[in-house]
Coordinates of N, CA and C in Angstrom, one line a residue:
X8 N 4.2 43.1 0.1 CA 4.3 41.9 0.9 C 5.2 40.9 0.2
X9 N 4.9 40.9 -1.1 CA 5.7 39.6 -1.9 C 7.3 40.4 -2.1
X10 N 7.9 41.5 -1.8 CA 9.0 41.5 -2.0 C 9.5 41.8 -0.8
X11 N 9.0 41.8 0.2 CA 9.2 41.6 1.9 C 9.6 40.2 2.2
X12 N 9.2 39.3 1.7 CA 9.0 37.6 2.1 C 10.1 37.2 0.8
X13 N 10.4 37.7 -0.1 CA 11.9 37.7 -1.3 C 13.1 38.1 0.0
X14 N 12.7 39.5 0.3 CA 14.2 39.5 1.1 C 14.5 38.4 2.2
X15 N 13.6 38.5 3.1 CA 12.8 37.3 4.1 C 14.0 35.9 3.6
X16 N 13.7 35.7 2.8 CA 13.7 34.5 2.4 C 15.9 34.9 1.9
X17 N 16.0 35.8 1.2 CA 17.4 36.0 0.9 C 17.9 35.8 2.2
X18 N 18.1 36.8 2.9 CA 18.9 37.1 4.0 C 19.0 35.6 5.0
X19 N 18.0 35.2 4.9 CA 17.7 33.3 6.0 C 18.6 32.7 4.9
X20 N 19.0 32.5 3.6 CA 19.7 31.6 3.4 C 20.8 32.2 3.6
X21 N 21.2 33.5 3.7 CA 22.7 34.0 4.1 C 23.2 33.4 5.4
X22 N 22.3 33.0 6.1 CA 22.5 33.1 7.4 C 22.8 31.5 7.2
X23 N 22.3 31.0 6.3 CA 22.5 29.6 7.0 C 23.5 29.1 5.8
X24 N 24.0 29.6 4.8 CA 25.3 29.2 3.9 C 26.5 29.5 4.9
X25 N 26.4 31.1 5.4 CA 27.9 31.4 6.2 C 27.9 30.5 7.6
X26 N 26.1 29.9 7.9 CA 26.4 28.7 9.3 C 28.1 27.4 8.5
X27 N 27.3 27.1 7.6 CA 28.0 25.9 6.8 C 28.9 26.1 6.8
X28 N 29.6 27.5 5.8 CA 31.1 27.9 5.5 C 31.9 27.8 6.7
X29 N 31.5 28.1 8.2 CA 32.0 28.6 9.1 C 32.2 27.3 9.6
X30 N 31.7 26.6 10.1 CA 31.8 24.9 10.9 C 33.6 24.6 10.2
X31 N 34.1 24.5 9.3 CA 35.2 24.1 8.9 C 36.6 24.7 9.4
X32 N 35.9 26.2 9.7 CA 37.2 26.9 10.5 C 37.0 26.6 12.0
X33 N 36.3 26.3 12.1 CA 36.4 26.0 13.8 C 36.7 24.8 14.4
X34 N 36.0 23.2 13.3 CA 36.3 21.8 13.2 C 37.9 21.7 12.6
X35 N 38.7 22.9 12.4 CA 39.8 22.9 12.1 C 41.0 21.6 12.9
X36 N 40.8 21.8 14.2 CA 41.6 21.0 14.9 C 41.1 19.4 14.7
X37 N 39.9 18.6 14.3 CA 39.6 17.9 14.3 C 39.7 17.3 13.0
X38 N 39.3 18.1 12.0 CA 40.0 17.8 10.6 C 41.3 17.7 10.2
X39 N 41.9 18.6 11.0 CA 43.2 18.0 11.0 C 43.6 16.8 11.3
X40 N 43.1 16.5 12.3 CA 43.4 14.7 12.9 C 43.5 13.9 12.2
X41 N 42.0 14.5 11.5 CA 41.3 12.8 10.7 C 41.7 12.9 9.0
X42 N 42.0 13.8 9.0 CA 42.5 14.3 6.8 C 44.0 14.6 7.1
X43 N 44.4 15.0 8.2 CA 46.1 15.1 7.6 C 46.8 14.5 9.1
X44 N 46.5 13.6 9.2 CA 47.1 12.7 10.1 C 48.8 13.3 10.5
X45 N 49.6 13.4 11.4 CA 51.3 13.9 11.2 C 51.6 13.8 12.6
X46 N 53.1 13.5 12.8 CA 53.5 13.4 13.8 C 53.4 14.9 14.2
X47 N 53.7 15.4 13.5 CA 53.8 17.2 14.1 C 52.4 17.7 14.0
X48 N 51.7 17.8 15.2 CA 50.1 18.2 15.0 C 50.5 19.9 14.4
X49 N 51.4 20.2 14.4 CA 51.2 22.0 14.0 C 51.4 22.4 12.2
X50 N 51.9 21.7 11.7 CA 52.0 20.7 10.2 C 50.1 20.5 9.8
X51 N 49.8 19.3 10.6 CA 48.6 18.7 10.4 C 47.5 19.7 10.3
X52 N 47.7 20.7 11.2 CA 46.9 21.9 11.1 C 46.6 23.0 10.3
X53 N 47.8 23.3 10.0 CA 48.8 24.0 9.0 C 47.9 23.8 7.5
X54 N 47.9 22.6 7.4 CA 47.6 22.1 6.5 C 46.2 21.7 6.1
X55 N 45.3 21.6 6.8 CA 44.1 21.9 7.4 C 43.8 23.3 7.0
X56 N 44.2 24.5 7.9 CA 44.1 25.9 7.4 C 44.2 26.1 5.6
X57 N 45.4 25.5 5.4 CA 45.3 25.8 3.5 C 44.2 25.4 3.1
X58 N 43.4 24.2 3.4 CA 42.3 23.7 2.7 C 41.3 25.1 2.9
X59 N 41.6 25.4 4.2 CA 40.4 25.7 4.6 C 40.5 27.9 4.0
X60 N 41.9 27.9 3.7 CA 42.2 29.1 2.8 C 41.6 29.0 1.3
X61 N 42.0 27.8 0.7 CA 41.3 28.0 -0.6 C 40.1 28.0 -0.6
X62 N 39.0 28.3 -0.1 CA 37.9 28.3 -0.3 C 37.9 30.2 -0.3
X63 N 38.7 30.5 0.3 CA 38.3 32.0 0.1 C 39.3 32.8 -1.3
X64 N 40.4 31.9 -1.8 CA 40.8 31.9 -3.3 C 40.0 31.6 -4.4
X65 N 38.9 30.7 -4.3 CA 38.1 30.6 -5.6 C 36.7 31.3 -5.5
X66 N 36.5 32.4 -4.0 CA 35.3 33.3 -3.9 C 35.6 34.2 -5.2
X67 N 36.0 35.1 -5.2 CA 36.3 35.7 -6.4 C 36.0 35.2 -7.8
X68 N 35.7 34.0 -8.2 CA 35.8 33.4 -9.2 C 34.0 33.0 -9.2
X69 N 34.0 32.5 -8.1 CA 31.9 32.6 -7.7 C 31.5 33.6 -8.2
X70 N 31.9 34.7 -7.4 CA 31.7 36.2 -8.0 C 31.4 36.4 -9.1
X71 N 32.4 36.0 -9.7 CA 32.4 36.2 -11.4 C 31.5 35.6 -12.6
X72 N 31.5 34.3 -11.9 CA 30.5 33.0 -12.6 C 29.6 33.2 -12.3
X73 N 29.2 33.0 -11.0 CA 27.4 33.3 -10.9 C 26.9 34.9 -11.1
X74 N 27.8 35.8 -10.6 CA 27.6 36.9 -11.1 C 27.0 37.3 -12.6
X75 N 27.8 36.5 -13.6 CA 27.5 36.7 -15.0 C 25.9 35.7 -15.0
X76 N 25.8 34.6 -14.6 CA 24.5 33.9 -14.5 C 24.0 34.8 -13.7
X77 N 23.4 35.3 -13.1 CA 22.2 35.8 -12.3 C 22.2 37.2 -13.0
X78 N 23.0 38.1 -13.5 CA 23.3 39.2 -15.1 C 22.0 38.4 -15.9
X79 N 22.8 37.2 -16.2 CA 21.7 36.8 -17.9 C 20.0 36.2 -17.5
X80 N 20.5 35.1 -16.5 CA 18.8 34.2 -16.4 C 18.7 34.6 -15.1
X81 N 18.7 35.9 -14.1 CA 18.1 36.4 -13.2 C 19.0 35.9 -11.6
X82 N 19.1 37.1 -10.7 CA 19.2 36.7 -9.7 C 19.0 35.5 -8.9
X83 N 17.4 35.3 -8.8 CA 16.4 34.6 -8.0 C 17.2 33.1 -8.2
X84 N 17.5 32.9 -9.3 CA 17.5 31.8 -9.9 C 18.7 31.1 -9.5
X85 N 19.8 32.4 -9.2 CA 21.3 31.9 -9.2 C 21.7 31.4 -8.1
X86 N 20.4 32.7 -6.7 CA 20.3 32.5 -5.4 C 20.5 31.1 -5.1
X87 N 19.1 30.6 -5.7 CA 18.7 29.0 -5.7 C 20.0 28.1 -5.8
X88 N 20.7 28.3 -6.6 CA 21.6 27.5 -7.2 C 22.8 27.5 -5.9
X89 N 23.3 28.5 -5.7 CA 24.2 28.8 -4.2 C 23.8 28.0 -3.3
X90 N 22.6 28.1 -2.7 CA 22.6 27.8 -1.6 C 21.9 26.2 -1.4
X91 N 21.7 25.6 -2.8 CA 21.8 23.9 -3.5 C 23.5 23.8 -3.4
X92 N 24.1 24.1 -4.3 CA 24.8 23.6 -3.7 C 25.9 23.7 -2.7
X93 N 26.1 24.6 -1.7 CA 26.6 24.6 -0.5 C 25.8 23.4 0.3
X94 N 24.7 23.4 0.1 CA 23.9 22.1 1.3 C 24.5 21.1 0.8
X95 N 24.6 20.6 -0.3 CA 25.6 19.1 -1.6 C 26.9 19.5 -0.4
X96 N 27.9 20.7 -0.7 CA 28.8 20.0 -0.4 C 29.2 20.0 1.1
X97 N 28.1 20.7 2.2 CA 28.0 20.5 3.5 C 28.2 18.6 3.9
X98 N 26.8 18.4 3.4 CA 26.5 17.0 3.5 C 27.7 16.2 3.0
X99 N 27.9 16.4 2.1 CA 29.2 15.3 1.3 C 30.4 15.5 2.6
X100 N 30.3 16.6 2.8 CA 31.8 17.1 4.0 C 31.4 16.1 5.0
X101 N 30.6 16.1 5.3 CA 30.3 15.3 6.9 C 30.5 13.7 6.5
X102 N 30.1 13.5 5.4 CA 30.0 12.3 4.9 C 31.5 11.5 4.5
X103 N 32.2 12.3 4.1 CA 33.8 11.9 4.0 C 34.3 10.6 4.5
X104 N 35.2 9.6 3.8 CA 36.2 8.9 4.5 C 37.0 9.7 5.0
X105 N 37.4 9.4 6.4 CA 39.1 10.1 6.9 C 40.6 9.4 5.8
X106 N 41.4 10.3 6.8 CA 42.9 9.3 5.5 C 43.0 7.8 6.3
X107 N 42.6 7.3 7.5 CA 42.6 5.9 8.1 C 42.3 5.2 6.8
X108 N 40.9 5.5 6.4 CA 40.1 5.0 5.2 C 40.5 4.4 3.9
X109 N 41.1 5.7 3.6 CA 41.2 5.9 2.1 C 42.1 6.5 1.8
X110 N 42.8 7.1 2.9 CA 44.4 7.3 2.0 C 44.7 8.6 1.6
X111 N 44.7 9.3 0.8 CA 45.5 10.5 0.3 C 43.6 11.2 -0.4
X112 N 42.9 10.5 -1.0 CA 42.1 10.4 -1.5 C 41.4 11.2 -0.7
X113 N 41.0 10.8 0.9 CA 40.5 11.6 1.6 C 40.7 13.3 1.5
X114 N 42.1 13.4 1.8 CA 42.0 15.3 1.7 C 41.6 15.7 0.3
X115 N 41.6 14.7 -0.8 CA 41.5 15.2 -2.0 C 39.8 15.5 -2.3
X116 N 39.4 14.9 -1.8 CA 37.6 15.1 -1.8 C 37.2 16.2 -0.9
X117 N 38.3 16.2 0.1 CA 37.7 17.6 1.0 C 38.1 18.7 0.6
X118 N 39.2 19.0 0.0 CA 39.7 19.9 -0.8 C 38.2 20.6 -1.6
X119 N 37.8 19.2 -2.2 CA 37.1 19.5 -3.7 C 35.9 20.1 -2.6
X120 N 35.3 19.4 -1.6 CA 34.0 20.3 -1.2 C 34.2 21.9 -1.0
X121 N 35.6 21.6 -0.2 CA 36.0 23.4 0.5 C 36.1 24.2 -0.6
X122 N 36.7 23.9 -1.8 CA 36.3 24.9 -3.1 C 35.2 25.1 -3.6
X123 N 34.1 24.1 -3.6 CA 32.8 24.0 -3.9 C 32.3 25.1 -3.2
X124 N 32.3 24.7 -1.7 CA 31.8 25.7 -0.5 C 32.3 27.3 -0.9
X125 N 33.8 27.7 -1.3 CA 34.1 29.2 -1.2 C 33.4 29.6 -2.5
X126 N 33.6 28.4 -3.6 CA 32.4 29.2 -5.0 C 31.2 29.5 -5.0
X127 N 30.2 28.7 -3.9 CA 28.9 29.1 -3.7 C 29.0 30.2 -3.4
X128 N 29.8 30.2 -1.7 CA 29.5 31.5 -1.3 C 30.2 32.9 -1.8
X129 N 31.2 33.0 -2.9 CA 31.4 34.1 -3.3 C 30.2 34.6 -4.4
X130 N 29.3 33.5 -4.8 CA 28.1 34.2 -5.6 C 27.3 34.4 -4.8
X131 N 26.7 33.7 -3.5 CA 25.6 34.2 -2.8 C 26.3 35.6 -2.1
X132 N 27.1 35.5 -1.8 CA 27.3 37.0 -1.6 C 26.9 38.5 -1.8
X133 N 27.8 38.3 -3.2 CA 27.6 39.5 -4.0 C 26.1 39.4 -4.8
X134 N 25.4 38.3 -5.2 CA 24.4 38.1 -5.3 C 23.2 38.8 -4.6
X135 N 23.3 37.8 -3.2 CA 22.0 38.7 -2.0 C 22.1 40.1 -2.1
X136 N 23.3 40.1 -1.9 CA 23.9 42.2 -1.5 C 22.8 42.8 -2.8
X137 N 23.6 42.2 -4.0 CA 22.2 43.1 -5.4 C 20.7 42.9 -5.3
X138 N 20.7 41.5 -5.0 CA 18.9 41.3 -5.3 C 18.6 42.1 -4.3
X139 N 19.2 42.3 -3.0 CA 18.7 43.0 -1.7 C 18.3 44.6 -1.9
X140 N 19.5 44.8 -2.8 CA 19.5 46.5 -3.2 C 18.6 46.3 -4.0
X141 N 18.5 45.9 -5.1 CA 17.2 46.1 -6.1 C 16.0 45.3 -5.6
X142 N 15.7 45.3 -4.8 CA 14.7 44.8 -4.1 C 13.7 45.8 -3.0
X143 N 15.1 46.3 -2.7 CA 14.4 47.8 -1.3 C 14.1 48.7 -1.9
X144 N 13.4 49.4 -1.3 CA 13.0 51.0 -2.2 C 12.7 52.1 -1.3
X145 N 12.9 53.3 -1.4 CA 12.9 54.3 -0.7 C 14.1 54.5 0.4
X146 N 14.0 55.2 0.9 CA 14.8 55.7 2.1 C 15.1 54.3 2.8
X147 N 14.7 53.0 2.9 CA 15.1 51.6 3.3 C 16.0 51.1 3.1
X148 N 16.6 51.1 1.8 CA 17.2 50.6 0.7 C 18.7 49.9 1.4
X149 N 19.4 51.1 2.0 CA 21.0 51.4 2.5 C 20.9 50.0 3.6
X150 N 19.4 50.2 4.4 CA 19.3 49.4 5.4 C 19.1 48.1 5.3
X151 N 18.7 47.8 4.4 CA 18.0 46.7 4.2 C 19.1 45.7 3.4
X152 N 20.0 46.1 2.5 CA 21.2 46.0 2.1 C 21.8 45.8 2.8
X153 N 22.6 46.3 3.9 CA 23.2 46.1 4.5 C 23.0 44.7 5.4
X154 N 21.6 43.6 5.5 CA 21.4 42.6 6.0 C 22.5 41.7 5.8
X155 N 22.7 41.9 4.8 CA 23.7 40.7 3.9 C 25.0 40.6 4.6
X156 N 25.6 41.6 5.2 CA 26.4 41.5 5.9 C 26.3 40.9 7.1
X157 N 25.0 41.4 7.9 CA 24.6 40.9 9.3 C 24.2 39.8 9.5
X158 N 23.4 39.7 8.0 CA 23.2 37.7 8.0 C 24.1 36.7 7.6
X159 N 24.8 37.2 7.1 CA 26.6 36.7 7.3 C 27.3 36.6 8.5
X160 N 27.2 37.4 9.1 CA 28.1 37.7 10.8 C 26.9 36.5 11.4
X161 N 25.8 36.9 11.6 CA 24.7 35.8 12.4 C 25.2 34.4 12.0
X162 N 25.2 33.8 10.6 CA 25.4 32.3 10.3 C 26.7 32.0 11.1
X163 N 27.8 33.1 11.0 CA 29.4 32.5 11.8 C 29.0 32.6 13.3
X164 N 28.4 33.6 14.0 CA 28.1 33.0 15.6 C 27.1 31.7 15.5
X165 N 26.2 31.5 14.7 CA 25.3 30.7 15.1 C 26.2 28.9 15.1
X166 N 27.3 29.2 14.4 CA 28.1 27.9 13.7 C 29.6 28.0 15.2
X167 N 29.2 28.7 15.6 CA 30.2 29.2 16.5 C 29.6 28.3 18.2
X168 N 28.1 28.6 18.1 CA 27.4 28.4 19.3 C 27.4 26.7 19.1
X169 N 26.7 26.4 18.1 CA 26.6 25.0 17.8 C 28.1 24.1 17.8
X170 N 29.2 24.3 17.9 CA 30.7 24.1 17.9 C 31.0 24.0 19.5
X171 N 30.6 24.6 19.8 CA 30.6 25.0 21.4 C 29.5 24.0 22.3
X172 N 28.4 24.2 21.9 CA 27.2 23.7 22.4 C 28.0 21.4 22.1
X173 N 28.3 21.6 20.9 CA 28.9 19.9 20.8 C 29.8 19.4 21.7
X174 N 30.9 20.2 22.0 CA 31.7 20.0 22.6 C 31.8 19.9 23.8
X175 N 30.1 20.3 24.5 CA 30.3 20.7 26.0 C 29.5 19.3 26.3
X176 N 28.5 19.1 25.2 CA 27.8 17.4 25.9 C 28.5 16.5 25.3
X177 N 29.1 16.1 24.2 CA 30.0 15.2 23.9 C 31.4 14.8 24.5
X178 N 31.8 13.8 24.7 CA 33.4 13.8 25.1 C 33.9 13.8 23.7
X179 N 35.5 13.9 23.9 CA 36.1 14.0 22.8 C 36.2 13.0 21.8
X180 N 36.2 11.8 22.3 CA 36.1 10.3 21.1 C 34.7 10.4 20.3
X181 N 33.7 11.2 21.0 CA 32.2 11.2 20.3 C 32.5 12.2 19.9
X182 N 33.2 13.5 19.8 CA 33.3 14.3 18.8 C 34.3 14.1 17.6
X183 N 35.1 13.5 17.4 CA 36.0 12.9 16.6 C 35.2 11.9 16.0
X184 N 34.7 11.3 16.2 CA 34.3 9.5 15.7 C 32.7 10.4 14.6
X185 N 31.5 11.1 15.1 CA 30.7 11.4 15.0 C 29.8 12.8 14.5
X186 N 30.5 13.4 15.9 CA 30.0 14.8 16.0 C 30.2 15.9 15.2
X187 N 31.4 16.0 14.8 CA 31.8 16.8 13.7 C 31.2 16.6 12.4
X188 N 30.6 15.2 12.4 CA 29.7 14.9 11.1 C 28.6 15.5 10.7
X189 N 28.2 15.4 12.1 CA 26.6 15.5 12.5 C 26.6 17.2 12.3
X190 N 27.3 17.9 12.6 CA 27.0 19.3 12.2 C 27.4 19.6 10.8
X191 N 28.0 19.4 10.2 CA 28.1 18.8 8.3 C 26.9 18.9 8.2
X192 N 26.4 17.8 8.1 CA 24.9 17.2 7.9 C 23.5 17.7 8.2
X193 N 23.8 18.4 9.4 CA 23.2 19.5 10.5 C 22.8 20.2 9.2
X194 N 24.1 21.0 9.0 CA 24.6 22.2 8.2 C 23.5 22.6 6.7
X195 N 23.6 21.1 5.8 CA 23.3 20.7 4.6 C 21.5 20.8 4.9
X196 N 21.0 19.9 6.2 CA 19.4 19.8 6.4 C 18.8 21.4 6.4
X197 N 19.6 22.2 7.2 CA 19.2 24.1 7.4 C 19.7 24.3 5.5
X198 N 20.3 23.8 4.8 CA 20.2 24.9 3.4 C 19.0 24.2 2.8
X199 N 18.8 23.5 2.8 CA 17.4 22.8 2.3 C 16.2 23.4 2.4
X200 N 16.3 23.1 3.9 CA 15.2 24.9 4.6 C 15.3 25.9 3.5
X201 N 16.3 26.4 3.7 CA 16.9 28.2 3.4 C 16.5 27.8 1.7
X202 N 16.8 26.8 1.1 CA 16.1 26.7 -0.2 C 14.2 26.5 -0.4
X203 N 14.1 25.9 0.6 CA 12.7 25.9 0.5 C 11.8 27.3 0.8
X204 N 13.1 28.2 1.7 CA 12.4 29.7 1.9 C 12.6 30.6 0.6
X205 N 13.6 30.0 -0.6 CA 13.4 30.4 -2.0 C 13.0 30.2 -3.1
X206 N 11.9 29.0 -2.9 CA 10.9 28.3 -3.6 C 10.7 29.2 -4.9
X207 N 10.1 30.3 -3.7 CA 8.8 31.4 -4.3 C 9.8 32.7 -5.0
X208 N 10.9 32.7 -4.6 CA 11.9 33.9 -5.1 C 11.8 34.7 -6.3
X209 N 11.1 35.6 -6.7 CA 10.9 36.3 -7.6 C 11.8 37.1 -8.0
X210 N 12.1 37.5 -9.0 CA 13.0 38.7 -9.3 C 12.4 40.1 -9.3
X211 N 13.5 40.9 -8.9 CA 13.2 42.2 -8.3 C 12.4 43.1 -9.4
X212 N 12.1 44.0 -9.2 CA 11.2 45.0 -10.7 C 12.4 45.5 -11.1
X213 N 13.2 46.1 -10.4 CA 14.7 46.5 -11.1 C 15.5 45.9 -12.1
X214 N 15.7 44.3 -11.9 CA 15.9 43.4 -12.6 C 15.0 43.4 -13.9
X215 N 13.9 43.3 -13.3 CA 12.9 43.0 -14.6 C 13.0 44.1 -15.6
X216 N 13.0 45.1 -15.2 CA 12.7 46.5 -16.0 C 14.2 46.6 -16.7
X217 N 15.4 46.2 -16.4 CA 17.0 46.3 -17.1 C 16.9 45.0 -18.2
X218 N 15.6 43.5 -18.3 CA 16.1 43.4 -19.0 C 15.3 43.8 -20.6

C-alpha cells in the first residue's frame, strides 16, 4: 500500500510540473506582446519561442544534476526538490514585470524562470521514470513505468484545456492585463499540492538495498 500511494503521489506531480512547463508554449503569443514588445509581431514571437527553446537546452543538464543528487541522498528527496522548485518559478513567471515596466530587465528574469522550469523538469523526468521502475515489481513494472510518460502527456492537455477554457470567458484586454498570470499562479498553487502528495515519499527498496 505504502509503495502504491509513492507512485500515487510521483506520477500527480508529473502531471502537474508538465501542467506548468506547458502554459508558456501556448501563452506564447501573449508573452510575446508583453516581454518582447516589436513592430514586427513575427520577430516578437520568434523571440518568445527561443526563450521558450531554452528550457529544453538546459533539460539535459537537470538530467545530469539532479540525477547525480537523487544517485547520492535518494530519489524521494530529489523528487521533492523538482517539483519545489518548478512551483517558485511558475509563481515568479506570473508575477513578472512586462518590458512597459522595466525595460530589458523583464525578458531577462523570464529567461531566468524558463531555464529554471526546463532544469526541474529534466530531473523530474528521468527521475519519476527510475523511482517508478524501482518502485514496481513483478509483471507491473513496464506498466507502471511507463506512467511517467502519460502523466506528462496529461499535464500538457490539462494546460492546454485551461488555455482554452481562459480564453473563451475572458476578452482579450483581461487576458493580457491578468489572465495569463492567473494561470502562472494557478500553475505554482497545483505544485504545492503535488508537493504535499510527496510529503510522505519514501525511497524504493531497490534504492535502499544499492546503497
Amino acid at each position: 500500500m505504502q509503495s502504491r500511494r509513492n507512485i500515487l503521489a510521483c506520477i500527480m506531480g508529473n502531471i502537474l510540473e508538465w501542467y506548468e512547463f506547458s502554459l508558456f508554449a501556448y501563452l506564447s503569443p501573449i508573452i510575446a506582446q508583453l516581454f518582447f514588445p516589436s513592430d514586427n509581431k513575427i520577430v516578437s514571437l520568434l523571440s518568445t519561442l527561443l526563450v521558450f527553446a531554452a528550457g529544453f537546452v538546459v533539460r539535459p543538464i537537470g538530467s545530469i544534476v539532479l540525477g547525480h543528487l537523487g544517485d547520492r541522498f535518494g530519489r524521494a528527496k530529489t523528487l521533492k526538490i523538482t517539483i519545489f522548485l518548478m512551483s517558485i518559478s511558475s509563481v515568479l513567471t506570473g508575477l513578472l514585470p512586462t518590458f512597459s515596466q522595466v525595460g530589458v530587465l523583464a525578458p531577462i528574469l523570464l529567461i531566468f524562470c524558463r531555464l529554471l522550469q526546463g532544469f526541474c523538469i529534466g530531473g523530474e523526468f528521468a527521475g519519476s521514470m527510475i523511482y517508478l521502475s524501482e518502485s514496481a515489481h513483478g509483471k507491473h513494472r513496464a506498466f507502471i513505468s511507463s506512467m511517467t510518460n502519460n502523466g506528462s502527456n496529461l499535464g500538457v492537455l490539462i494546460a492546454i484545456v485551461a488555455c482554452a477554457y481562459m480564453t473563451s470567458v475572458l476578452g482579450p484586454e483581461q487576458v493580457t492585463q491578468w489572465g495569463w498570470r492567473a494561470l502562472f499562479v494557478s500553475g505554482g498553487i497545483l505544485g504545492i499540492i503535488g508537493l504535499w502528495l510527496r510529503r510522505d515519499l519514501n525511497e524504493s527498496e531497490t534504492f535502499i538495498q544499492l546503497q
